[in-house]
Amino acid sequence: MVIENLLPPFDRWILLALPIWLGVILAVLLVGVFLGWLAGALERGPAAALRQVIRALGQGYEDFVRRLSFGRIWGLAYLAIKECYRRKVVAVFVIFLILLMFAGWHIDPANREPAVLYLNFVLSTTTYLMLLLALFLASFSLPMDIRNRTIHTVITKPVRASEILLGRAVGFAVVGTVILLAMGVVSYFFVVLGLNHRHSIAPENLVPLGEGQSAEGTLTGLTTLNYGHRHRVYVDIGGEGRVEVSRGHYHKLRVVGSGENVRYEIGPPEGFLLARVPIYGKLEFRDRDGLDTDKGLNVGDEWTYRGFIQGASPAALIWTFEGLSPRRFPEGLLLEVTLGVFRTHKGNIEKGVLGSIAVRNPKTGLYVETEIFESKEFAEAAEIKQLFIPRKIVKPTSVQIIQRKRNTPEGIKLSPPNEEVDLALTQKQEFDLYEDLTDNGRTEIWIRCLEPGQYFGAAQPDLYIRSRDASFVLNLAKGCYGIWLVMVILLAYGIAASTFLSAPVAMVATIGVLVGGLFRDFMIRLALGQTYGGGPFESLYRLVTQENVMTELEPGLGTLLLKMADVLARGFLFAVAAVLPPLGQFGWSDWVAHGFDIPWDHVLIRSIQTFAFALPALVVGYFLFKAREIAE
Amino acid sequence: MSGGGTQNVPEVVVETRNLTKVYRDFWGRQKVRALKALDLTIFRGEIFGLLGPNGSGKTTTMKLLLGLLFPTEGQALVFGKDATDVSKNERIGYLPEETYLYRFLTGEETLDFFGRLFNLPAAVRRQRTAELLELVGLTAARKRQVREYSKGMARRLGLAQALINDPELILLDEPTTGLDPIGTRAMKDLILRLRDQGKTIIMCSHLLADVQDVCDRIGILYQGELKELGRVDALLKVRDITEIRFSGGDGALVEEVKEVIERRNGKVHFIGNPTTTLEELFLQIIRESELHPGRRVRGGVSGDGH
C-alpha cells in the first residue's frame, strides 16, 4: 500500500486555494442576491425587493460580525449538549462498543495484515457512526424545534439567527468530539489488545545454521504457530537472540539461563503500530536510449498510474531528493520501495526479477550502485521492500559517471556536460553519501531492472526515504481528527439544509452532500471533459445504445443536441461541485491503518478547508432561515 | 390614557399601520387574508386585550408584533423599531398560547437557558431564576424536567420565562388557559401588579371575563378586521338606558324618584347605569358583523377609546 501525498505544502496551497475560494464565495453571493431579489420582486416589485436585499445583507453583516454574542452562542450550544445528553445520544457509543465486541469475535488475527484489518475496522466504524450521528443531529434538531414551536420562545428573545445556527453547530460538535474521543481511546486499546499475542520456542527446537552460512555457532529455529504465523529465531554464539519480522511485526527475545537450563522468552509484538514519516522525491524516467522522459512505458495496463522501464537497458527510475543532510540522516538513508514488475517472459517464476539501486550525485554524475535486489510481482503488499544506503559505501557493486541526457530544442543536453566530467571520482574505494554523492542536499536514487525482457514500474510515491517514525498514538488522534472534520462539515451542511427543509428532506439533502462530496473529484473531471464517453447525456446515450466510449458519435442533429445538453449539464455539475466539500480527500483512515504519518501540512490544509466550507454553508443557512416565516 | 392632554402624552409602545397579512400557498396563490389594514396604537402602562373568535387574526397580530411573521403590507413597530428587528426583544417578554418549552430541561435549567439568551450574568440568572420560580410557585418542582409538569405548571413556568428579562412589554397569548381558578386569579393579580409596575401588557384571550377583569382597553377582531377598539368600561356602557346620577339629593329624593317610577307601574331594582357583560358585547359585535360585513360596528355601544 502506497499513500499518495497529493497536496502541495501549505504555503503554496493557500496561494492557489484562496483565490478559488474567494471566486466561489463571490459567485454564490451574486447568485444568492439575484435569487433573493427575484423572489422579492415577484411579490413586492423590483425597487422594494432591492431595498429588501440590501437590508438583508446589512442585517447579515450585523448578525455575523457586529452583534454576534458568544454568550448566547454558548447558551444555545449548551442547550444542544443537554438535548443530546437527555435524549441518550450516548447510545451511539454503546452501539460502537457492541460492534467492537462482535468484531473481537470475528476479526481474524491470522490475517496477512492484522494491524491494517483492526485499524481499518475501528476507523471505518467510527466514521460511519459519527457521520450518521451528525446527519441525524443536524437534520432533525431545527425542524423539530420549528414543528414543536419551541423555536417561538427562543426567537422572541434577542437571539440572532446566526447565533441559533452557530450555537447548534458548536453544541453538536462538542457532543461529537466527546463521543469521538471516547471511541478513539477505546479503539486504541481494542487494537492493541487484539494484536497482542505471544510465541514460544523450546531450546530443543533450535538447530545450528546450515553450512556455508555465516555466523558460525548461531542457532536458528521457528517459534510456535500463533495467530496464523511463526517467526524465525536466531541465537548467536554469545547468547544474543533476535526474532525475524513476520506479518509486519517482530518480538523481542530474551535468553534466560545457560546450558541445559537455558530458556527463551519472547515478548509482545512490536512494530505493528507505526507512523512512518516518508520523505518523497520527484520521479523522472530514463528510457532505454538513456534519454530523460517525464513518463515511463505503458505495458498495456488500463491503470496508467505506474510508468515502466525496460530491463537490461540504460532505462531507470530516478527519484531526486532534496534537503538531505548528515544531521537529518546521520547513519544513511533507509528507503522503502514498492515496485511493479511486468514480465514479458516467465523466466524463473520461483525467483523475483533482479534490480539494482544506486545513488548519483546530480552535479558530478558520480553513480554508485549499492545493492542488487530481487523484486517479486506478487510480493506481499504488507512487506514493503526496505533498502538501506549507508553513510559510508564501502563495497559498491558498480561505480561510474553517468551523464543525464535531455532532449531540448537546441539538441541533446548533457548533465554534467562533457567538460565537467571527472573520471577520477570513480577511482575511490569508499564513498561518503553526503560528500561524494550529494550536491547541496540534493541526490538521486536510481532503480534499474537488470533482466532483459522484464520491466519495473513505479509512481512517485513508490519510493521514499523513511525518516524517524512519528508517534502512532498521535497519528491515530490525527485520523480521528479527520473524522471530526468531516463531521463538522456535515453538521454545517445539515443545519443549513434544515433551516428551510423538513427533517427527512434535510437529511436526504445532507446525504446528497456527503455522496456528492465523495465523488466531487469525478464530478469536476466530468465537468471539465476529462472522462471518456462525453458528458452525462452522451454517456447515458452510450449506455443505452451500448456504444463504445472510445468511438466518436455519428455527426448529426442528435449528436449536436447531446453535446449541447452536455455543455449545460457540465456547467451545472461544475457549479455544484464547486460548493461541495471534497470529502473524498478527507479520509485519513488508510494513512493510519497502513502506518503512515499524516503530515501536519495536511492537517492544517484540511482544517482550513473544513471551515472554508462549513462557515459559508452556515451563512447560506442563515439567510434562508431569516427569509423564512417561523410561525407560518 | 385616552384622556391625557398634550402635555402628558403617553409613550407609544406598539403601533401598527395598515398592517396586513395574507397567507399564500406554495404557488403564491392567496389562501386567506388573515389581517386587513390594522391600525393600532398601544401605550406604555396599559393592559390591552385582543379579542376575536378563532381565525379572527389576533394570534396573527401577536406573531406579526413578535416578528414571527412578516407583514404582507403595512408596518408593525414595537418601541419605534420594526417588528422584525431582533434588538426590540431585549425589552419584550412573550408567553405563547401553548407552552413551547424544551421538555428535556428542568424548570431551573429552562429559566437559566432563557436568561443566557439575554446575556444575563450567572449571578443575576441564579437570582432571577429563584425569584421567578418562587413567584409562580414552582420552587419545589425546580429540579423536575418540564415533561413531568402538569399543563398548569408548564404554563406558570412559561410565564416565568417571559419575565426573566424584567421586560417592559409583555405579550400574553391566552395566559389563563390551563390554569385552575386559583392559578387564574393569581395570574390576573400578577398581570395587574405588572401593570402597576409600569409595564405594558398585550393579551389575547377567549376567556372574556378574564379580559374584562384586567384589561384597560380592548380591540375586537373579526375576520381580520378591527371591529371595536376602546376602553373596557366605556365599551360596556349601555347608552339607551339612562343612568341617573345626582348629588346633593338625599334618601327622600331617591324615594320620590322611585315613587314616580312605581306610579307609572314601574319597578325599580337598581338606580344607576346598568352594564352589560363583555360576553354580551362580544357576541353582539359578531352578530352585527355577520349582518353587515365590512362595516365597523358601533351600534348601541360606545367607542370612545383611542
PDB file of N, CA and C in Angstrom, chain A residues 42-92:
ATOM      1  N   LEU A  42     -41.011  39.544  -7.425  1.00  0.00           N
ATOM      2  CA  LEU A  42     -42.279  38.953  -7.833  1.00  0.00           C
ATOM      3  C   LEU A  42     -43.385  39.313  -6.857  1.00  0.00           C
ATOM      4  N   GLU A  43     -43.019  39.503  -5.592  1.00  0.00           N
ATOM      5  CA  GLU A  43     -44.031  39.777  -4.572  1.00  0.00           C
ATOM      6  C   GLU A  43     -44.271  41.271  -4.374  1.00  0.00           C
ATOM      7  N   ARG A  44     -43.148  42.051  -4.368  1.00  0.00           N
ATOM      8  CA  ARG A  44     -43.290  43.453  -3.978  1.00  0.00           C
ATOM      9  C   ARG A  44     -42.803  44.466  -5.008  1.00  0.00           C
ATOM     10  N   GLY A  45     -42.317  43.986  -6.102  1.00  0.00           N
ATOM     11  CA  GLY A  45     -41.803  44.908  -7.114  1.00  0.00           C
ATOM     12  C   GLY A  45     -40.302  45.057  -6.984  1.00  0.00           C
ATOM     13  N   PRO A  46     -39.635  45.447  -8.110  1.00  0.00           N
ATOM     14  CA  PRO A  46     -38.169  45.440  -8.155  1.00  0.00           C
ATOM     15  C   PRO A  46     -37.510  46.390  -7.153  1.00  0.00           C
ATOM     16  N   ALA A  47     -38.039  47.578  -6.996  1.00  0.00           N
ATOM     17  CA  ALA A  47     -37.378  48.565  -6.130  1.00  0.00           C
ATOM     18  C   ALA A  47     -37.438  48.113  -4.672  1.00  0.00           C
ATOM     19  N   ALA A  48     -38.631  47.684  -4.263  1.00  0.00           N
ATOM     20  CA  ALA A  48     -38.787  47.227  -2.868  1.00  0.00           C
ATOM     21  C   ALA A  48     -37.922  46.005  -2.618  1.00  0.00           C
ATOM     22  N   ALA A  49     -37.829  45.134  -3.640  1.00  0.00           N
ATOM     23  CA  ALA A  49     -37.017  43.917  -3.494  1.00  0.00           C
ATOM     24  C   ALA A  49     -35.545  44.283  -3.330  1.00  0.00           C
ATOM     25  N   LEU A  50     -35.110  45.277  -4.081  1.00  0.00           N
ATOM     26  CA  LEU A  50     -33.718  45.710  -3.975  1.00  0.00           C
ATOM     27  C   LEU A  50     -33.430  46.251  -2.575  1.00  0.00           C
ATOM     28  N   ARG A  51     -34.362  47.060  -2.070  1.00  0.00           N
ATOM     29  CA  ARG A  51     -34.187  47.589  -0.703  1.00  0.00           C
ATOM     30  C   ARG A  51     -34.126  46.444   0.305  1.00  0.00           C
ATOM     31  N   GLN A  52     -34.999  45.469   0.077  1.00  0.00           N
ATOM     32  CA  GLN A  52     -35.079  44.313   0.970  1.00  0.00           C
ATOM     33  C   GLN A  52     -33.745  43.538   0.981  1.00  0.00           C
ATOM     34  N   VAL A  53     -33.189  43.351  -0.223  1.00  0.00           N
ATOM     35  CA  VAL A  53     -31.938  42.598  -0.338  1.00  0.00           C
ATOM     36  C   VAL A  53     -30.809  43.345   0.347  1.00  0.00           C
ATOM     37  N   ILE A  54     -30.762  44.656   0.122  1.00  0.00           N
ATOM     38  CA  ILE A  54     -29.697  45.465   0.740  1.00  0.00           C
ATOM     39  C   ILE A  54     -29.830  45.419   2.266  1.00  0.00           C
ATOM     40  N   ARG A  55     -31.091  45.507   2.735  1.00  0.00           N
ATOM     41  CA  ARG A  55     -31.307  45.455   4.190  1.00  0.00           C
ATOM     42  C   ARG A  55     -30.878  44.087   4.739  1.00  0.00           C
ATOM     43  N   ALA A  56     -31.216  43.032   3.995  1.00  0.00           N
ATOM     44  CA  ALA A  56     -30.866  41.672   4.451  1.00  0.00           C
ATOM     45  C   ALA A  56     -29.351  41.508   4.539  1.00  0.00           C
ATOM     46  N   LEU A  57     -28.626  42.062   3.553  1.00  0.00           N
ATOM     47  CA  LEU A  57     -27.162  41.950   3.571  1.00  0.00           C
ATOM     48  C   LEU A  57     -26.588  42.712   4.765  1.00  0.00           C
ATOM     49  N   GLY A  58     -27.138  43.912   4.988  1.00  0.00           N
ATOM     50  CA  GLY A  58     -26.696  44.710   6.131  1.00  0.00           C
ATOM     51  C   GLY A  58     -26.966  43.988   7.433  1.00  0.00           C
ATOM     52  N   GLN A  59     -28.146  43.389   7.504  1.00  0.00           N
ATOM     53  CA  GLN A  59     -28.540  42.631   8.694  1.00  0.00           C
ATOM     54  C   GLN A  59     -27.597  41.434   8.898  1.00  0.00           C
ATOM     55  N   GLY A  60     -27.249  40.798   7.786  1.00  0.00           N
ATOM     56  CA  GLY A  60     -26.337  39.659   7.852  1.00  0.00           C
ATOM     57  C   GLY A  60     -24.984  40.075   8.420  1.00  0.00           C
ATOM     58  N   TYR A  61     -24.498  41.209   7.970  1.00  0.00           N
ATOM     59  CA  TYR A  61     -23.222  41.723   8.485  1.00  0.00           C
ATOM     60  C   TYR A  61     -23.328  41.979   9.995  1.00  0.00           C
ATOM     61  N   GLU A  62     -24.438  42.616  10.378  1.00  0.00           N
ATOM     62  CA  GLU A  62     -24.664  42.909  11.801  1.00  0.00           C
ATOM     63  C   GLU A  62     -24.690  41.613  12.616  1.00  0.00           C
ATOM     64  N   ASP A  63     -25.439  40.643  12.098  1.00  0.00           N
ATOM     65  CA  ASP A  63     -25.674  39.416  12.866  1.00  0.00           C
ATOM     66  C   ASP A  63     -24.441  38.529  12.945  1.00  0.00           C
ATOM     67  N   PHE A  64     -23.584  38.600  11.947  1.00  0.00           N
ATOM     68  CA  PHE A  64     -22.414  37.721  11.963  1.00  0.00           C
ATOM     69  C   PHE A  64     -21.158  38.428  12.483  1.00  0.00           C
ATOM     70  N   VAL A  65     -21.122  39.729  12.361  1.00  0.00           N
ATOM     71  CA  VAL A  65     -19.879  40.420  12.704  1.00  0.00           C
ATOM     72  C   VAL A  65     -20.045  41.318  13.930  1.00  0.00           C
ATOM     73  N   ARG A  66     -20.978  42.221  13.874  1.00  0.00           N
ATOM     74  CA  ARG A  66     -21.035  43.253  14.915  1.00  0.00           C
ATOM     75  C   ARG A  66     -21.762  42.811  16.165  1.00  0.00           C
ATOM     76  N   ARG A  67     -22.857  42.094  15.981  1.00  0.00           N
ATOM     77  CA  ARG A  67     -23.716  41.828  17.143  1.00  0.00           C
ATOM     78  C   ARG A  67     -23.654  40.387  17.639  1.00  0.00           C
ATOM     79  N   LEU A  68     -22.766  39.629  17.068  1.00  0.00           N
ATOM     80  CA  LEU A  68     -22.694  38.219  17.466  1.00  0.00           C
ATOM     81  C   LEU A  68     -22.304  38.115  18.945  1.00  0.00           C
ATOM     82  N   SER A  69     -23.094  37.368  19.691  1.00  0.00           N
ATOM     83  CA  SER A  69     -22.798  37.229  21.123  1.00  0.00           C
ATOM     84  C   SER A  69     -22.330  35.805  21.408  1.00  0.00           C
ATOM     85  N   PHE A  70     -21.104  35.692  21.881  1.00  0.00           N
ATOM     86  CA  PHE A  70     -20.584  34.356  22.185  1.00  0.00           C
ATOM     87  C   PHE A  70     -21.282  33.756  23.397  1.00  0.00           C
ATOM     88  N   GLY A  71     -21.753  34.634  24.273  1.00  0.00           N
ATOM     89  CA  GLY A  71     -22.512  34.150  25.441  1.00  0.00           C
ATOM     90  C   GLY A  71     -23.766  33.433  24.996  1.00  0.00           C
ATOM     91  N   ARG A  72     -24.487  34.028  24.064  1.00  0.00           N
ATOM     92  CA  ARG A  72     -25.729  33.400  23.570  1.00  0.00           C
ATOM     93  C   ARG A  72     -25.423  32.146  22.770  1.00  0.00           C
ATOM     94  N   ILE A  73     -24.336  32.210  21.974  1.00  0.00           N
ATOM     95  CA  ILE A  73     -23.963  31.013  21.191  1.00  0.00           C
ATOM     96  C   ILE A  73     -23.686  29.862  22.161  1.00  0.00           C
ATOM     97  N   TRP A  74     -22.956  30.157  23.222  1.00  0.00           N
ATOM     98  CA  TRP A  74     -22.649  29.094  24.170  1.00  0.00           C
ATOM     99  C   TRP A  74     -23.939  28.624  24.876  1.00  0.00           C
ATOM    100  N   GLY A  75     -24.833  29.567  25.165  1.00  0.00           N
ATOM    101  CA  GLY A  75     -26.116  29.200  25.773  1.00  0.00           C
ATOM    102  C   GLY A  75     -26.876  28.210  24.902  1.00  0.00           C
ATOM    103  N   LEU A  76     -26.917  28.502  23.611  1.00  0.00           N
ATOM    104  CA  LEU A  76     -27.620  27.609  22.678  1.00  0.00           C
ATOM    105  C   LEU A  76     -26.851  26.298  22.488  1.00  0.00           C
ATOM    106  N   ALA A  77     -25.515  26.394  22.509  1.00  0.00           N
ATOM    107  CA  ALA A  77     -24.702  25.182  22.388  1.00  0.00           C
ATOM    108  C   ALA A  77     -24.949  24.283  23.600  1.00  0.00           C
ATOM    109  N   TYR A  78     -25.017  24.918  24.761  1.00  0.00           N
ATOM    110  CA  TYR A  78     -25.247  24.178  25.997  1.00  0.00           C
ATOM    111  C   TYR A  78     -26.607  23.468  25.946  1.00  0.00           C
ATOM    112  N   LEU A  79     -27.584  24.162  25.360  1.00  0.00           N
ATOM    113  CA  LEU A  79     -28.908  23.545  25.189  1.00  0.00           C
ATOM    114  C   LEU A  79     -28.805  22.307  24.296  1.00  0.00           C
ATOM    115  N   ALA A  80     -28.055  22.449  23.193  1.00  0.00           N
ATOM    116  CA  ALA A  80     -27.892  21.320  22.266  1.00  0.00           C
ATOM    117  C   ALA A  80     -27.210  20.150  22.971  1.00  0.00           C
ATOM    118  N   ILE A  81     -26.216  20.472  23.805  1.00  0.00           N
ATOM    119  CA  ILE A  81     -25.499  19.410  24.531  1.00  0.00           C
ATOM    120  C   ILE A  81     -26.459  18.710  25.494  1.00  0.00           C
ATOM    121  N   LYS A  82     -27.232  19.526  26.215  1.00  0.00           N
ATOM    122  CA  LYS A  82     -28.202  18.955  27.166  1.00  0.00           C
ATOM    123  C   LYS A  82     -29.195  18.059  26.421  1.00  0.00           C
ATOM    124  N   GLU A  83     -29.651  18.557  25.269  1.00  0.00           N
ATOM    125  CA  GLU A  83     -30.622  17.800  24.473  1.00  0.00           C
ATOM    126  C   GLU A  83     -30.043  16.438  24.104  1.00  0.00           C
ATOM    127  N   CYS A  84     -28.802  16.446  23.635  1.00  0.00           N
ATOM    128  CA  CYS A  84     -28.158  15.184  23.244  1.00  0.00           C
ATOM    129  C   CYS A  84     -28.033  14.257  24.443  1.00  0.00           C
ATOM    130  N   TYR A  85     -27.650  14.833  25.550  1.00  0.00           N
ATOM    131  CA  TYR A  85     -27.446  14.025  26.756  1.00  0.00           C
ATOM    132  C   TYR A  85     -28.765  13.421  27.233  1.00  0.00           C
ATOM    133  N   ARG A  86     -29.787  14.258  27.300  1.00  0.00           N
ATOM    134  CA  ARG A  86     -31.070  13.777  27.829  1.00  0.00           C
ATOM    135  C   ARG A  86     -31.763  12.839  26.838  1.00  0.00           C
ATOM    136  N   ARG A  87     -31.459  13.026  25.552  1.00  0.00           N
ATOM    137  CA  ARG A  87     -32.076  12.146  24.549  1.00  0.00           C
ATOM    138  C   ARG A  87     -31.210  10.935  24.267  1.00  0.00           C
ATOM    139  N   LYS A  88     -30.253  10.732  25.121  1.00  0.00           N
ATOM    140  CA  LYS A  88     -29.448   9.496  25.120  1.00  0.00           C
ATOM    141  C   LYS A  88     -28.676   9.281  23.802  1.00  0.00           C
ATOM    142  N   VAL A  89     -28.094  10.369  23.322  1.00  0.00           N
ATOM    143  CA  VAL A  89     -27.284  10.256  22.107  1.00  0.00           C
ATOM    144  C   VAL A  89     -26.050   9.392  22.362  1.00  0.00           C
ATOM    145  N   VAL A  90     -25.692   9.294  23.639  1.00  0.00           N
ATOM    146  CA  VAL A  90     -24.529   8.491  24.011  1.00  0.00           C
ATOM    147  C   VAL A  90     -24.720   7.019  23.607  1.00  0.00           C
ATOM    148  N   ALA A  91     -25.957   6.675  23.235  1.00  0.00           N
ATOM    149  CA  ALA A  91     -26.236   5.308  22.765  1.00  0.00           C
ATOM    150  C   ALA A  91     -25.343   4.947  21.587  1.00  0.00           C
ATOM    151  N   VAL A  92     -24.936   5.955  20.815  1.00  0.00           N
ATOM    152  CA  VAL A  92     -24.036   5.707  19.674  1.00  0.00           C
ATOM    153  C   VAL A  92     -22.761   5.027  20.163  1.00  0.00           C
TER     154      VAL A  92
END
